[in-house]
Amino acid sequence: MQKSQKKEAMVSDQERQELNAKARQGETVVPGGTVGKSLQAQEHLSEGRSRGGQTRKEQLGHEGYQEIGQRGGQTRKDHQLGHELDSKERQRQEVDAKERQELDAKAKHGETVVPGGTGGMSLEAQEHLADGRSRGGQTRKDQLGHEGYQEMGQRGGQTRKDQLSHEGYREMGRKGGLSTMEKSSAERVAEEGIDIDESKFRTRT
């Protein structure tokens, strides 16, 4: 029995010497013993850290200790999520900037790229025009009320119809219906050879 214990002690000593040599070379041979420069130092560090954690656990109670661990994990998760959202936002802004550049180039070539922005020679100019026209119409609508605004539109159309005659009014409607986002009605009439009798647009005397 004594021989067996002696043999185990010798094996244990031999193992400790090997582990001690590894620890001196910078290896962590004891879980939680990081930075210790000998087997004994790593054992002390590991034990101290374990005790420190246990003490904190006793102070907080099991649930509090668990909560603190979850919070740490959540903070890391939130941090990572924040990075991902920042990255997505940056990508979206880059796409938006690219799209705006393309639309701006089209606007500079005379295309209407913003509904209601006709006449603007840049994307920003068209946005301002559309916004101004929309606000102007809304202000007038607010002043008159929905019915008054509708009535004014009907009266304006009727007055123009009375001035032009039925045929001229219909002809003007045809021409107006030809305009698209890409081309004005005049461009389409010229390119496609559509027959519009503009002599009918003259007001009746």
mmCIF file of C-alpha atoms in Angstrom:
data_model
loop_
_atom_site.group_PDB
_atom_site.id
_atom_site.type_symbol
_atom_site.label_atom_id
_atom_site.label_comp_id
_atom_site.label_asym_id
_atom_site.label_seq_id
_atom_site.Cartn_x
_atom_site.Cartn_y
_atom_site.Cartn_z
ATOM 1 C CA MET A 1 0.000 0.000 0.000
ATOM 2 C CA GLN A 2 2.814 2.379 0.948
ATOM 3 C CA LYS A 3 4.759 1.421 -2.213
ATOM 4 C CA SER A 4 1.717 2.237 -4.354
ATOM 5 C CA GLN A 5 1.307 5.674 -2.711
ATOM 6 C CA LYS A 6 5.038 6.322 -3.120
ATOM 7 C CA LYS A 7 4.825 5.435 -6.814
ATOM 8 C CA GLU A 8 1.824 7.785 -7.324
ATOM 9 C CA ALA A 9 3.679 10.597 -5.571
ATOM 10 C CA MET A 10 6.707 10.059 -7.863
ATOM 11 C CA VAL A 11 4.494 10.132 -10.982
ATOM 12 C CA SER A 12 2.732 13.208 -9.660
ATOM 13 C CA ASP A 13 6.077 14.920 -8.993
ATOM 14 C CA GLN A 14 7.262 14.059 -12.500
ATOM 15 C CA GLU A 15 4.046 15.458 -14.023
ATOM 16 C CA ARG A 16 4.326 18.625 -11.947
ATOM 17 C CA GLN A 17 7.916 19.120 -13.107
ATOM 18 C CA GLU A 18 6.817 18.788 -16.751
ATOM 19 C CA LEU A 19 3.896 21.181 -16.237
ATOM 20 C CA ASN A 20 6.179 23.597 -14.391
ATOM 21 C CA ALA A 21 8.607 23.575 -17.343
ATOM 22 C CA LYS A 22 5.742 24.327 -19.761
ATOM 23 C CA ALA A 23 4.472 27.137 -17.520
ATOM 24 C CA ARG A 24 7.964 28.695 -17.489
ATOM 25 C CA GLN A 25 7.846 28.697 -21.305
ATOM 26 C CA GLY A 26 4.627 30.767 -21.179
ATOM 27 C CA GLU A 27 2.033 27.980 -21.564
ATOM 28 C CA THR A 28 -1.138 28.027 -19.459
ATOM 29 C CA VAL A 29 -1.226 24.606 -17.822
ATOM 30 C CA VAL A 30 -3.889 25.374 -15.182
ATOM 31 C CA PRO A 31 -7.347 26.670 -16.265
ATOM 32 C CA GLY A 32 -7.617 30.269 -15.033
ATOM 33 C CA GLY A 33 -3.865 30.467 -14.371
ATOM 34 C CA THR A 34 -3.037 32.650 -17.363
ATOM 35 C CA VAL A 35 0.129 34.774 -16.996
ATOM 36 C CA GLY A 36 1.577 32.667 -14.157
ATOM 37 C CA LYS A 37 5.254 31.892 -14.861
ATOM 38 C CA SER A 38 5.367 28.620 -12.915
ATOM 39 C CA LEU A 39 2.982 25.788 -12.121
ATOM 40 C CA GLN A 40 2.605 27.000 -8.529
ATOM 41 C CA ALA A 41 1.987 30.611 -9.630
ATOM 42 C CA GLN A 42 -0.689 29.460 -12.078
ATOM 43 C CA GLU A 43 -2.352 27.358 -9.369
ATOM 44 C CA HIS A 44 -2.452 30.372 -7.024
ATOM 45 C CA LEU A 45 -3.839 32.638 -9.768
ATOM 46 C CA SER A 46 -6.487 30.097 -10.703
ATOM 47 C CA GLU A 47 -7.519 29.592 -7.089
ATOM 48 C CA GLY A 48 -7.623 33.365 -6.459
ATOM 49 C CA ARG A 49 -9.775 33.967 -9.512
ATOM 50 C CA SER A 50 -12.077 31.116 -8.590
ATOM 51 C CA ARG A 51 -12.421 32.456 -5.032
ATOM 52 C CA GLY A 52 -12.983 35.987 -6.344
ATOM 53 C CA GLY A 53 -15.777 34.746 -8.572
ATOM 54 C CA GLN A 54 -17.286 32.711 -5.742
ATOM 55 C CA THR A 55 -17.139 35.710 -3.371
ATOM 56 C CA ARG A 56 -18.877 37.901 -5.972
ATOM 57 C CA LYS A 57 -21.460 35.162 -6.479
ATOM 58 C CA GLU A 58 -22.127 34.999 -2.729
ATOM 59 C CA GLN A 59 -22.441 38.799 -2.540
ATOM 60 C CA LEU A 60 -24.913 38.958 -5.412
ATOM 61 C CA GLY A 61 -26.725 35.695 -4.972
ATOM 62 C CA HIS A 62 -27.124 33.136 -7.785
ATOM 63 C CA GLU A 63 -29.657 35.180 -9.781
ATOM 64 C CA GLY A 64 -27.663 38.417 -9.555
ATOM 65 C CA TYR A 65 -24.489 36.640 -10.649
ATOM 66 C CA GLN A 66 -26.339 35.044 -13.551
ATOM 67 C CA GLU A 67 -27.851 38.447 -14.449
ATOM 68 C CA ILE A 68 -24.412 40.106 -14.515
ATOM 69 C CA GLY A 69 -23.178 37.394 -16.899
ATOM 70 C CA GLN A 70 -26.191 37.877 -19.166
ATOM 71 C CA ARG A 71 -25.662 41.641 -19.159
ATOM 72 C CA GLY A 72 -22.055 41.210 -20.231
ATOM 73 C CA GLY A 73 -23.165 38.941 -23.067
ATOM 74 C CA GLN A 74 -25.966 41.352 -24.039
ATOM 75 C CA THR A 75 -23.528 44.289 -24.093
ATOM 76 C CA ARG A 76 -21.281 42.367 -26.481
ATOM 77 C CA LYS A 77 -24.329 41.403 -28.566
ATOM 78 C CA ASP A 78 -25.603 45.018 -28.660
ATOM 79 C CA HIS A 79 -22.132 46.241 -29.580
ATOM 80 C CA GLN A 80 -21.949 43.728 -32.430
ATOM 81 C CA LEU A 81 -25.497 44.605 -33.560
ATOM 82 C CA GLY A 82 -24.581 48.290 -33.477
ATOM 83 C CA HIS A 83 -21.627 47.568 -35.754
ATOM 84 C CA GLU A 84 -23.850 45.614 -38.162
ATOM 85 C CA LEU A 85 -26.465 48.402 -38.231
ATOM 86 C CA ASP A 86 -23.756 51.026 -38.794
ATOM 87 C CA SER A 87 -22.415 48.941 -41.654
ATOM 88 C CA LYS A 88 -25.895 48.563 -43.216
ATOM 89 C CA GLU A 89 -26.605 52.288 -42.782
ATOM 90 C CA ARG A 90 -23.290 53.125 -44.482
ATOM 91 C CA GLN A 91 -24.130 50.772 -47.373
ATOM 92 C CA ARG A 92 -27.619 52.323 -47.721
ATOM 93 C CA GLN A 93 -26.167 55.829 -47.732
ATOM 94 C CA GLU A 94 -23.635 54.804 -50.393
ATOM 95 C CA VAL A 95 -26.440 53.380 -52.577
ATOM 96 C CA ASP A 96 -28.557 56.514 -51.997
ATOM 97 C CA ALA A 97 -25.624 58.754 -52.926
ATOM 98 C CA LYS A 98 -24.999 56.729 -56.094
ATOM 99 C CA GLU A 99 -28.684 56.877 -57.092
ATOM 100 C CA ARG A 100 -28.789 60.625 -56.440
ATOM 101 C CA GLN A 101 -25.710 61.141 -58.653
ATOM 102 C CA GLU A 102 -27.384 59.206 -61.483
ATOM 103 C CA LEU A 103 -30.652 61.168 -61.109
ATOM 104 C CA ASP A 104 -28.726 64.452 -60.918
ATOM 105 C CA ALA A 105 -26.950 63.609 -64.190
ATOM 106 C CA LYS A 106 -30.322 62.899 -65.856
ATOM 107 C CA ALA A 107 -31.772 66.174 -64.507
ATOM 108 C CA LYS A 108 -28.803 68.092 -65.955
ATOM 109 C CA HIS A 109 -29.670 66.579 -69.357
ATOM 110 C CA GLY A 110 -33.157 68.086 -69.072
ATOM 111 C CA GLU A 111 -35.023 65.022 -67.775
ATOM 112 C CA THR A 112 -37.671 65.412 -65.073
ATOM 113 C CA VAL A 113 -36.641 62.929 -62.379
ATOM 114 C CA VAL A 114 -38.843 64.283 -59.560
ATOM 115 C CA PRO A 115 -42.635 64.493 -60.088
ATOM 116 C CA GLY A 116 -43.510 68.198 -60.077
ATOM 117 C CA GLY A 117 -39.875 69.231 -60.537
ATOM 118 C CA THR A 118 -40.181 70.176 -64.228
ATOM 119 C CA GLY A 119 -37.713 72.855 -65.282
ATOM 120 C CA GLY A 120 -35.110 72.161 -62.584
ATOM 121 C CA MET A 121 -31.638 71.607 -64.033
ATOM 122 C CA SER A 122 -30.365 69.491 -61.135
ATOM 123 C CA LEU A 123 -31.855 66.896 -58.789
ATOM 124 C CA GLU A 124 -31.787 69.367 -55.881
ATOM 125 C CA ALA A 125 -33.444 72.100 -57.976
ATOM 126 C CA GLN A 126 -36.210 69.692 -59.031
ATOM 127 C CA GLU A 127 -36.746 68.622 -55.404
ATOM 128 C CA HIS A 128 -37.076 72.281 -54.336
ATOM 129 C CA LEU A 129 -39.478 73.026 -57.204
ATOM 130 C CA ALA A 130 -41.640 69.986 -56.432
ATOM 131 C CA ASP A 131 -41.636 70.822 -52.723
ATOM 132 C CA GLY A 132 -42.540 74.475 -53.403
ATOM 133 C CA ARG A 133 -45.349 73.531 -55.783
ATOM 134 C CA SER A 134 -46.689 70.940 -53.387
ATOM 135 C CA ARG A 135 -46.604 73.405 -50.478
ATOM 136 C CA GLY A 136 -48.184 76.167 -52.574
ATOM 137 C CA GLY A 137 -51.044 73.898 -53.581
ATOM 138 C CA GLN A 138 -51.490 72.637 -50.016
ATOM 139 C CA THR A 139 -51.571 76.200 -48.619
ATOM 140 C CA ARG A 140 -54.246 77.193 -51.146
ATOM 141 C CA LYS A 141 -56.172 74.025 -50.340
ATOM 142 C CA ASP A 142 -55.971 74.797 -46.596
ATOM 143 C CA GLN A 143 -57.232 78.336 -47.231
ATOM 144 C CA LEU A 144 -60.169 77.226 -49.389
ATOM 145 C CA GLY A 145 -61.042 73.887 -47.875
ATOM 146 C CA HIS A 146 -61.331 70.669 -49.923
ATOM 147 C CA GLU A 147 -64.601 71.568 -51.672
ATOM 148 C CA GLY A 148 -63.498 75.120 -52.503
ATOM 149 C CA TYR A 149 -60.213 73.830 -53.930
ATOM 150 C CA GLN A 150 -62.034 71.220 -56.017
ATOM 151 C CA GLU A 151 -64.521 73.849 -57.193
ATOM 152 C CA MET A 152 -61.687 76.184 -58.207
ATOM 153 C CA GLY A 153 -60.076 73.414 -60.270
ATOM 154 C CA GLN A 154 -63.361 72.674 -62.015
ATOM 155 C CA ARG A 155 -63.948 76.375 -62.726
ATOM 156 C CA GLY A 156 -60.416 76.815 -64.101
ATOM 157 C CA GLY A 157 -60.912 73.863 -66.432
ATOM 158 C CA GLN A 158 -64.322 75.112 -67.536
ATOM 159 C CA THR A 159 -62.963 78.614 -68.258
ATOM 160 C CA ARG A 160 -60.170 77.146 -70.403
ATOM 161 C CA LYS A 161 -62.710 74.935 -72.174
ATOM 162 C CA ASP A 162 -64.931 77.956 -72.891
ATOM 163 C CA GLN A 163 -61.950 79.875 -74.281
ATOM 164 C CA LEU A 164 -60.685 77.065 -76.537
ATOM 165 C CA SER A 165 -63.875 75.431 -77.794
ATOM 166 C CA HIS A 166 -64.606 71.754 -77.235
ATOM 167 C CA GLU A 167 -62.252 70.493 -80.000
ATOM 168 C CA GLY A 168 -59.289 72.624 -78.878
ATOM 169 C CA TYR A 169 -59.740 71.545 -75.252
ATOM 170 C CA ARG A 170 -59.863 67.871 -76.269
ATOM 171 C CA GLU A 171 -56.773 68.322 -78.480
ATOM 172 C CA MET A 172 -54.872 69.933 -75.604
ATOM 173 C CA GLY A 173 -55.853 67.036 -73.345
ATOM 174 C CA ARG A 174 -54.446 64.583 -75.913
ATOM 175 C CA LYS A 175 -51.143 66.439 -75.989
ATOM 176 C CA GLY A 176 -50.916 66.662 -72.185
ATOM 177 C CA GLY A 177 -51.521 62.922 -71.889
ATOM 178 C CA LEU A 178 -48.449 62.185 -74.008
ATOM 179 C CA SER A 179 -45.907 63.532 -71.486
ATOM 180 C CA THR A 180 -43.951 60.957 -69.471
ATOM 181 C CA MET A 181 -41.270 61.056 -66.758
ATOM 182 C CA GLU A 182 -38.611 60.759 -69.473
ATOM 183 C CA LYS A 183 -40.006 63.000 -72.234
ATOM 184 C CA SER A 184 -42.232 66.021 -72.536
ATOM 185 C CA SER A 185 -45.332 65.844 -74.745
ATOM 186 C CA ALA A 186 -43.636 68.148 -77.296
ATOM 187 C CA GLU A 187 -40.647 65.752 -77.564
ATOM 188 C CA ARG A 188 -42.928 62.750 -78.072
ATOM 189 C CA VAL A 189 -45.018 64.574 -80.682
ATOM 190 C CA ALA A 190 -41.833 65.495 -82.593
ATOM 191 C CA GLU A 191 -40.150 62.076 -82.301
ATOM 192 C CA GLU A 192 -43.167 59.864 -82.947
ATOM 193 C CA GLY A 193 -44.888 62.067 -85.509
ATOM 194 C CA ILE A 194 -48.147 62.233 -83.554
ATOM 195 C CA ASP A 195 -50.685 64.496 -85.213
ATOM 196 C CA ILE A 196 -51.724 67.292 -82.842
ATOM 197 C CA ASP A 197 -53.541 70.282 -84.347
ATOM 198 C CA GLU A 198 -52.198 73.149 -82.210
ATOM 199 C CA SER A 199 -54.195 75.684 -84.248
ATOM 200 C CA LYS A 200 -57.167 74.538 -82.180
ATOM 201 C CA PHE A 201 -55.418 75.776 -78.997
ATOM 202 C CA ARG A 202 -56.132 79.394 -79.938
ATOM 203 C CA THR A 203 -58.736 81.029 -77.753
ATOM 204 C CA ARG A 204 -62.036 82.016 -79.290
ATOM 205 C CA THR A 205 -62.522 85.727 -79.879
#
